[in-house]
Short mmCIF file of C-alpha atoms in Angstrom, two decimals:
data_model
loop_
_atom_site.label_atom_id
_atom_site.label_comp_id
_atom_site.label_asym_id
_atom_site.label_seq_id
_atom_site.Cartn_x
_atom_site.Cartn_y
_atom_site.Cartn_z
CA UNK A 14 35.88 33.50 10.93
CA UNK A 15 38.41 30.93 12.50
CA UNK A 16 37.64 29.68 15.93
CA UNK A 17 38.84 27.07 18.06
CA UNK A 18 36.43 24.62 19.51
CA UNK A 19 35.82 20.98 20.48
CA UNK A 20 34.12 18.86 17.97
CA UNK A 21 31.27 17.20 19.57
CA UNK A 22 29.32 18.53 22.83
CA UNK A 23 27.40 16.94 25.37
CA UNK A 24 23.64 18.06 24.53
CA UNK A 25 21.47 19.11 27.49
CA UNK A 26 18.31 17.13 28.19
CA UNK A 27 15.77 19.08 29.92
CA UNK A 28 12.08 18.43 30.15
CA UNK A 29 9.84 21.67 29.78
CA UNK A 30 6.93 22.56 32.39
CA UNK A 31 3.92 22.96 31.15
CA UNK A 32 1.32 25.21 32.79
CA UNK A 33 -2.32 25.70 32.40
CA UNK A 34 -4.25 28.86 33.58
CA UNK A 35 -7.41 28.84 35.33
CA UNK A 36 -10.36 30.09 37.21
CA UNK A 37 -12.64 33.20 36.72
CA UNK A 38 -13.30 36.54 36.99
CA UNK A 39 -13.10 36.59 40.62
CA UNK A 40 -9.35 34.94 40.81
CA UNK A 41 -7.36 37.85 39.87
CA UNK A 42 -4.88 37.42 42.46
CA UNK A 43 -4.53 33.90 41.16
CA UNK A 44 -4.43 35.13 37.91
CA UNK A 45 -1.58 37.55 38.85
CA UNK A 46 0.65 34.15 40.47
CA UNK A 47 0.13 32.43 37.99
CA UNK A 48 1.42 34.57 35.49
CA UNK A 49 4.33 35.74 37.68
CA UNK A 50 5.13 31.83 37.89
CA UNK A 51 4.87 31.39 34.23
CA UNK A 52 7.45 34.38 33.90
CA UNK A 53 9.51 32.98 36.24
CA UNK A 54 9.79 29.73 34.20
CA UNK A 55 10.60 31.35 31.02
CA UNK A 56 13.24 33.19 32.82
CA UNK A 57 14.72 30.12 34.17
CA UNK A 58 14.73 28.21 30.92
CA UNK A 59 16.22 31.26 28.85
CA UNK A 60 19.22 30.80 31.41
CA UNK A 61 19.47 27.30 31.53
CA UNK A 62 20.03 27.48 27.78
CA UNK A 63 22.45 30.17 27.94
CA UNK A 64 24.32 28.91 30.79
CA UNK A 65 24.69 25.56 29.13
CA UNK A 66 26.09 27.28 25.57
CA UNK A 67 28.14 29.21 27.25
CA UNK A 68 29.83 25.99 29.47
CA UNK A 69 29.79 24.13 26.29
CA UNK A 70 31.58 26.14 24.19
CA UNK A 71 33.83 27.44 27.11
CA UNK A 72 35.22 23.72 27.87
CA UNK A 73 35.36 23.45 23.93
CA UNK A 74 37.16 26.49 23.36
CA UNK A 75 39.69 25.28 26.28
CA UNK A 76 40.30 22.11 24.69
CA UNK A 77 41.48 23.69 21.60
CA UNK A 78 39.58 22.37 18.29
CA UNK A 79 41.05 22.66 15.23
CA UNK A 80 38.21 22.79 12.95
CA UNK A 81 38.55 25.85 9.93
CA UNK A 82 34.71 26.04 11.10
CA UNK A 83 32.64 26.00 13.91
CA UNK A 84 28.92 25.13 12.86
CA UNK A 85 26.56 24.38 15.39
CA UNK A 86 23.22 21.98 15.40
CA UNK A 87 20.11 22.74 16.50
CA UNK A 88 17.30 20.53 16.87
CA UNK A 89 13.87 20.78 17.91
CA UNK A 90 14.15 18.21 20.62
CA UNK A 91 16.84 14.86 21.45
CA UNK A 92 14.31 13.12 23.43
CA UNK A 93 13.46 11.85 20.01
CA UNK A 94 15.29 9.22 18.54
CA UNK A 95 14.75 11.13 15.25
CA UNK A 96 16.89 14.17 16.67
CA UNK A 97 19.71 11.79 17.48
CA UNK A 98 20.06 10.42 13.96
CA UNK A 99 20.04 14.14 12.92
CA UNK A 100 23.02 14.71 15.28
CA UNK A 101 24.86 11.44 14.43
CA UNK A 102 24.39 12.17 10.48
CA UNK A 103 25.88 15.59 11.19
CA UNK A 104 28.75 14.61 13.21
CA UNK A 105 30.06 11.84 10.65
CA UNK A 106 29.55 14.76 7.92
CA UNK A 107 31.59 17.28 10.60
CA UNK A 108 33.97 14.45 10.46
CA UNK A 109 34.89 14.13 6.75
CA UNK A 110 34.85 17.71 6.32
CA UNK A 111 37.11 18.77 9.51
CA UNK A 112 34.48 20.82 10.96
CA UNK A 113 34.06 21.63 14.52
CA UNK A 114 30.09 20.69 15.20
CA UNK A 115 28.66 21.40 19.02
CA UNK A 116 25.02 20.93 19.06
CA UNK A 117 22.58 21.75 21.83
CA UNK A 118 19.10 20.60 22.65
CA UNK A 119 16.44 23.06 23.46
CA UNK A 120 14.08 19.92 24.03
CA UNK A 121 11.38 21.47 22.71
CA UNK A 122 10.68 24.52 24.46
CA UNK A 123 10.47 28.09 22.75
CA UNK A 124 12.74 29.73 25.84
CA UNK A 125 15.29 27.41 25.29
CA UNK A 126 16.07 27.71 22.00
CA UNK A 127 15.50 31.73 21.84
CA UNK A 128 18.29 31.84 24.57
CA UNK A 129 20.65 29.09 22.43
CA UNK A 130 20.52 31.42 19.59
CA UNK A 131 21.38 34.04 21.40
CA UNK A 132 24.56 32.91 22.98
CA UNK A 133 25.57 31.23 19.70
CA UNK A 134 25.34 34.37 18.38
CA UNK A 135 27.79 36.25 21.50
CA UNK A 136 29.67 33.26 20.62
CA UNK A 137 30.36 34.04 17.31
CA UNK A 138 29.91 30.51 15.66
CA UNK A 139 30.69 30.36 12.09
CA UNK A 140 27.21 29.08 10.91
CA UNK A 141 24.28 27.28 12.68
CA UNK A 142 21.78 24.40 11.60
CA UNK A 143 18.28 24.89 13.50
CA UNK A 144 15.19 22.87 13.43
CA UNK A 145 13.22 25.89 15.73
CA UNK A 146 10.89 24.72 17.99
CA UNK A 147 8.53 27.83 17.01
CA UNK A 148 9.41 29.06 13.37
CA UNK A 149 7.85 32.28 14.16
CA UNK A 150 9.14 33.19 17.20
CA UNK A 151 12.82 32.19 16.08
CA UNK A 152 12.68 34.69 13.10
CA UNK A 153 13.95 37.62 14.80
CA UNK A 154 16.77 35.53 16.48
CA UNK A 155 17.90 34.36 12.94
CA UNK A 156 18.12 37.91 11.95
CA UNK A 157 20.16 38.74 14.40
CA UNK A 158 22.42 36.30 13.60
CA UNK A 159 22.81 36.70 9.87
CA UNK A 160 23.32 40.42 10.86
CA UNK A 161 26.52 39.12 12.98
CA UNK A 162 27.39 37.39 9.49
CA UNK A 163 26.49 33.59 10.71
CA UNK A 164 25.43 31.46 8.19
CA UNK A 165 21.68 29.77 8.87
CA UNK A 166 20.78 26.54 7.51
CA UNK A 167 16.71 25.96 8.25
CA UNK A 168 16.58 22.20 8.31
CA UNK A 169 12.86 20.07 8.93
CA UNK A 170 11.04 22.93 10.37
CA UNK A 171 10.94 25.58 8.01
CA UNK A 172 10.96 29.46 8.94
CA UNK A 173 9.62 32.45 6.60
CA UNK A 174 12.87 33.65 8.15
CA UNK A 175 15.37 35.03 5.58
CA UNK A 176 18.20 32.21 5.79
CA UNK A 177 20.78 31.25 3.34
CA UNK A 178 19.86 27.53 2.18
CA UNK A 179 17.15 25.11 3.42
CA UNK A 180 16.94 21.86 3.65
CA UNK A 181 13.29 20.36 3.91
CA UNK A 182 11.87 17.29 4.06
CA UNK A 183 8.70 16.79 1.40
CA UNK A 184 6.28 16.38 4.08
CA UNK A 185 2.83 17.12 2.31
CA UNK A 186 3.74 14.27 -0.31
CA UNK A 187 4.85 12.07 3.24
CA UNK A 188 1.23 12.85 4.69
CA UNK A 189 0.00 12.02 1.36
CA UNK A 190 1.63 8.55 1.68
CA UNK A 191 0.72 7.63 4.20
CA UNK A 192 -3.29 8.36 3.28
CA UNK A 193 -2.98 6.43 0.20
CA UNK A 194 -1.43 3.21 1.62
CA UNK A 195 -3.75 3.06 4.83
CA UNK A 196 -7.28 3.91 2.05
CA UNK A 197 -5.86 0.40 0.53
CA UNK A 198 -5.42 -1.25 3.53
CA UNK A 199 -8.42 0.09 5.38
CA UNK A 200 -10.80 0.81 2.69
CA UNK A 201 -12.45 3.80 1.65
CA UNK A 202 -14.95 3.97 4.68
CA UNK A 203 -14.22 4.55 8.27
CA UNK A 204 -12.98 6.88 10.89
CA UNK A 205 -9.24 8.40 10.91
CA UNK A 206 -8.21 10.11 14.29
CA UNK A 207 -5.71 12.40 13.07
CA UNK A 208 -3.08 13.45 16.39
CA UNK A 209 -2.39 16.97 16.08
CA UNK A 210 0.14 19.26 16.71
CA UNK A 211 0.48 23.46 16.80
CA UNK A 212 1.00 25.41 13.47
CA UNK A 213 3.90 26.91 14.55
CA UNK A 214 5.85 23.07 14.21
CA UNK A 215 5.61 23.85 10.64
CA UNK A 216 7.03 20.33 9.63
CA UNK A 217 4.16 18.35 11.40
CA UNK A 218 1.85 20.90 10.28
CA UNK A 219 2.54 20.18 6.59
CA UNK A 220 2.21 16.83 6.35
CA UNK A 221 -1.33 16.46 8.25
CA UNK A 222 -2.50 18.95 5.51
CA UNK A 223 -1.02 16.18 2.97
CA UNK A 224 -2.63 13.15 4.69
CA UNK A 225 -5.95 15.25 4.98
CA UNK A 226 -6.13 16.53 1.64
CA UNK A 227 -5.21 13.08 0.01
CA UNK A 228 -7.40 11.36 2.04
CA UNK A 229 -10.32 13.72 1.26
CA UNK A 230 -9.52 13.15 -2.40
CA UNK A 231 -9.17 9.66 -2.45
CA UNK A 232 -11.93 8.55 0.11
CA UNK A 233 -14.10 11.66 1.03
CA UNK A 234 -16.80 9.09 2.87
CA UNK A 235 -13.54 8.78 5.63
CA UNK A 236 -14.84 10.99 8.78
CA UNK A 237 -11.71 12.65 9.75
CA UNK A 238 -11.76 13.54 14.05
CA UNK A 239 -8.96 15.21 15.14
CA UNK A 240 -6.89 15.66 18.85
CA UNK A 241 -4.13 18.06 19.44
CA UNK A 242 -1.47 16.39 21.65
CA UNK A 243 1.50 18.41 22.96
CA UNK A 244 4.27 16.84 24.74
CA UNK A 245 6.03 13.87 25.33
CA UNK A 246 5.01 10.13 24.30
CA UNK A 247 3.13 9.22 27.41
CA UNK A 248 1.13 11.93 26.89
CA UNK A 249 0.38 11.24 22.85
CA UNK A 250 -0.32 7.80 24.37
CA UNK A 251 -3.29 9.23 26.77
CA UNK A 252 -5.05 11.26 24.10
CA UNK A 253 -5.04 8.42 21.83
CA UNK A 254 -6.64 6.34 24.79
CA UNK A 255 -8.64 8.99 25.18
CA UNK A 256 -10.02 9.80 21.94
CA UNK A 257 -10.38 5.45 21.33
CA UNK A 258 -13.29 5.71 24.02
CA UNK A 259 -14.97 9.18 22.88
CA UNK A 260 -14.99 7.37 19.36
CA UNK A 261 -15.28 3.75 19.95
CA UNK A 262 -15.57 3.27 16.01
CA UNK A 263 -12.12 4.65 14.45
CA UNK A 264 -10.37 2.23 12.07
CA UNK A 265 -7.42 4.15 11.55
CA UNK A 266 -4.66 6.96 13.27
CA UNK A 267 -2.51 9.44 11.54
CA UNK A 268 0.32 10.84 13.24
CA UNK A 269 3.50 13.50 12.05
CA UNK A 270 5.96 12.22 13.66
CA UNK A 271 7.60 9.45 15.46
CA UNK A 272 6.81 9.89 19.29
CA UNK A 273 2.70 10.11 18.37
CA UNK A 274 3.07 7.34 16.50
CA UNK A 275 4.72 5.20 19.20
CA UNK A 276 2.25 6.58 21.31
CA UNK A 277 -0.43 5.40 19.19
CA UNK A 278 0.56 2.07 19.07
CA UNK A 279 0.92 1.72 22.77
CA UNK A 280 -2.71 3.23 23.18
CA UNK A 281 -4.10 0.42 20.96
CA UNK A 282 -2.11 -2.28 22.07
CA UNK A 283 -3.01 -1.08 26.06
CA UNK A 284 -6.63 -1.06 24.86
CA UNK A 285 -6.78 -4.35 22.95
CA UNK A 286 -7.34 -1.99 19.59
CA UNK A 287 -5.05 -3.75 17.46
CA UNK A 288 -7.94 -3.33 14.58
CA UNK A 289 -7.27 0.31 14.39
CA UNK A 290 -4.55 0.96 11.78
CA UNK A 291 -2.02 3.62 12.34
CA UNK A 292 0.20 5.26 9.70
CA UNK A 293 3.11 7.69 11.16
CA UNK A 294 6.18 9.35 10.78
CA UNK A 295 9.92 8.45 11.23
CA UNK A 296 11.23 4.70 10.66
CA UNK A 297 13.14 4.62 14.28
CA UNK A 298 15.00 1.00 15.07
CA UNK A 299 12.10 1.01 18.12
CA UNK A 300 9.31 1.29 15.14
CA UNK A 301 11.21 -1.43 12.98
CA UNK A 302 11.45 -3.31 15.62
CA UNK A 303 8.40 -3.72 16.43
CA UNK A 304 7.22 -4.29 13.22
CA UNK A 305 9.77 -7.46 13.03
CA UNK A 306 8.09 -8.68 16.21
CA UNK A 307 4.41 -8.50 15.20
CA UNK A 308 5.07 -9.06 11.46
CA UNK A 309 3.32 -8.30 8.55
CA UNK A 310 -0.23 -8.18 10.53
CA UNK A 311 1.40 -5.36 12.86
CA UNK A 312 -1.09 -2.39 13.26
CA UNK A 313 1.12 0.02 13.02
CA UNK A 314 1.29 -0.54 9.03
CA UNK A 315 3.37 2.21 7.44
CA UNK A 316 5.82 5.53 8.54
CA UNK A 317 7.39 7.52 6.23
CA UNK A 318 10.99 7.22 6.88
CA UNK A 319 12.72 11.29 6.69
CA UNK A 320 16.22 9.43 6.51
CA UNK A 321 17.53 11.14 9.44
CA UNK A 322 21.34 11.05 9.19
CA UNK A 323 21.36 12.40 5.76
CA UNK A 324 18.90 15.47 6.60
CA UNK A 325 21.83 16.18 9.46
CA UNK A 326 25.01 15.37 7.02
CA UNK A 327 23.26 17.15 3.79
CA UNK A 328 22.78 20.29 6.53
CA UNK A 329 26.34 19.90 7.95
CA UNK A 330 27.43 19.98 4.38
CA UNK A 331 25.23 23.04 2.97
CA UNK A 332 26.58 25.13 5.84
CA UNK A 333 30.05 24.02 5.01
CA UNK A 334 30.15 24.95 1.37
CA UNK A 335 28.59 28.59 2.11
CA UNK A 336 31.14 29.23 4.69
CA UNK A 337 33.51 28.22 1.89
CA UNK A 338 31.99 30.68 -0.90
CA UNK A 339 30.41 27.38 -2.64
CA UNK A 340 27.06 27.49 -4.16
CA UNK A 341 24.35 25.59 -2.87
CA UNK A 342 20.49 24.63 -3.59
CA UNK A 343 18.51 27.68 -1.69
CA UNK A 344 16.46 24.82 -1.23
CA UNK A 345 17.20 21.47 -0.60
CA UNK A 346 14.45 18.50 -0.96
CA UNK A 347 15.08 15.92 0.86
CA UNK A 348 14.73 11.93 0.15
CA UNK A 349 11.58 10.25 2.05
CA UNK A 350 10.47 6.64 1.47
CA UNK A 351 7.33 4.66 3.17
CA UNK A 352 8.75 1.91 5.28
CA UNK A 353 5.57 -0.64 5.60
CA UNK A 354 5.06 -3.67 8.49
CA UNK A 355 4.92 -6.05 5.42
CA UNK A 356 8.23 -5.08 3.43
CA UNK A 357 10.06 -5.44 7.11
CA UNK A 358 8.37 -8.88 8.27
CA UNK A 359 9.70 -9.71 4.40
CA UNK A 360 13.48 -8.48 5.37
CA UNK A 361 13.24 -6.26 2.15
CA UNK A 362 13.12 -3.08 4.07
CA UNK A 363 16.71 -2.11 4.77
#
């Protein structure tokens, strides 16, 4: 398939609501609103990301791109510094190739990126790139879409979906980093808070079951307490404030990915914690950064750097060479390294 589209689109940047039910058996009329409002919101964020495909690749489609392909991006959320790196790797990769990339954000909500799929799919891109934000709920949407003969590419967040290449980061060996360099920093005694996130974000998921099982096997006198923390920074930042004065005696933080971590450090550094270690996820310019400014005795000691723009160009690329009858990995591993407070206070970090 041949279309004609504009190379790079303007992602959407919405923030999703979150609800919480409540009350007992004698609210049922509450009950009853509150579910009618949750419907309502999953309505309204189903449109909002088909309306904003649909303008995207409306205004591209009037500007006439002359890509052979049209591959779109889809990542789990741009809010994240990690998801722009993703996007910029991709776009340089569109670039060389002469692909037409448009890329939405579904900013982490379910709705979102159900409805993106779907009006990629009416669309009829060539192939599409997805991080989903749930990578069971997505599976029948990726279906659908091979059906229409689109090419998937699963990229970080891995589906059971049937797709035609993946390309995954090794995050149970990145948790498992991370638990070996902060037992020889901390020791093999202490308490590790470990900031959770749902199974369904399968690429967090893995890689606390990496740092836990390492850390079990290397130091099993560690007590391990963990937190799940949904949503944005701020909030990663109150659990971990939380969770400092529930357990006034943890010497260390995990966290899978790069907003808990940042969140982490904030906590400590808020609280005066600056004892409490904290391993993470990501290598962002904001996490290097800081590490330059507090130098080698910065608490936040190690993240496991995914290498961003080359998960988004090796993706950009897979998709390319299907669409071009080219055969590819079915699955792609790819490189992580540990970047550490001391190697970047040192300068030999690049």
């Amino acid at each position: 398939m041949k279309k004609r589209f504009l190379g790079v689109l303007t992602a959407m940047a919405m923030t999703a609501a979150l609800f919480a039910g409540c009350g007992g058996s004698g609210d049922k009329e509450a009950d009853a609103g509150t579910k009618a409002q949750s419907e309502e919101t999953k309505s309204e964020a189903s449109q909002a990301g088909a309306d904003a495909v649909t303008e995207a690749v409306t205004k591209a489609d009037e500007a006439g791109g002359d890509g052979e392909y049209t591959i779109a991006m889809i990542t789990y959320s741009l809010a994240e510094e990690f998801g722009v790196d993703v996007i910029d790797g991709a776009q340089a990769k569109a670039d060389e190739l002469g692909v037409n990339m448009v890329y939405m954000d579904p900013a982490g909500d379910m709705q979102k990126d159900i409805s993106i799929m779907e009006d990629l799919i009416s669309q009829g891109v060539d192939a599409i790139c997805i991080a989903p934000v749930d990578a069971d709920a997505i599976e029948p949407y990726i279906d659908q879409a091979r059906a229409a003969g689109i090419v998937i590419v699963n990229w970080d967040i891995e589906t059971q979906a049937e797709v035609d290449a993946k390309v995954l980061d090794n995050n149970t060996g990145g948790g498992a980093m991370d638990a070996e360099y902060l037992v020889e920093k901390m020791g093999k005694e202490g308490k590790v808070l470990i900031v959770s996130d749902l199974e369904s974000v399968t690429a967090t998921w893995e890689r606390i079951i990496g740092f836990k099982d390492k850390l079990q096997e290397i130091a099993p006198d560690v007590e391990i307490v963990e937190q799940l923390s949904s949503g944005t920074r701020d909030t990663h930042r109150t659990t971990v404030e939380n969770m400092l004065q529930a357990h006034t005696d943890i010497t260390g933080i995990f966290c899978p990915d790069g907003d808990r971590t940042l969140g982490a450090y904030v906590a400590c550094e808020a609280n005066e914690r600056k004892d409490v270690l904290i391993v993470g996820y990501d290598a962002t310019p904001e996490q290097k950064e800081i590490m330059k400014q507090d130098g080698a005795e910065c608490n936040m000691i190690a993240v496991v750097d995914l290498h961003p723009k080359t998960l988004g160009s090796v993706s950009m690329e897979t998709a390319y060479k299907i669409l071009k009858g080219e055969t590819v990995e079915a699955v792609y591993q790819s490189e992580i390294s540990l970047m550490t407070a001391e190697a970047v206070a040192a300068g030999t970090y690049e």
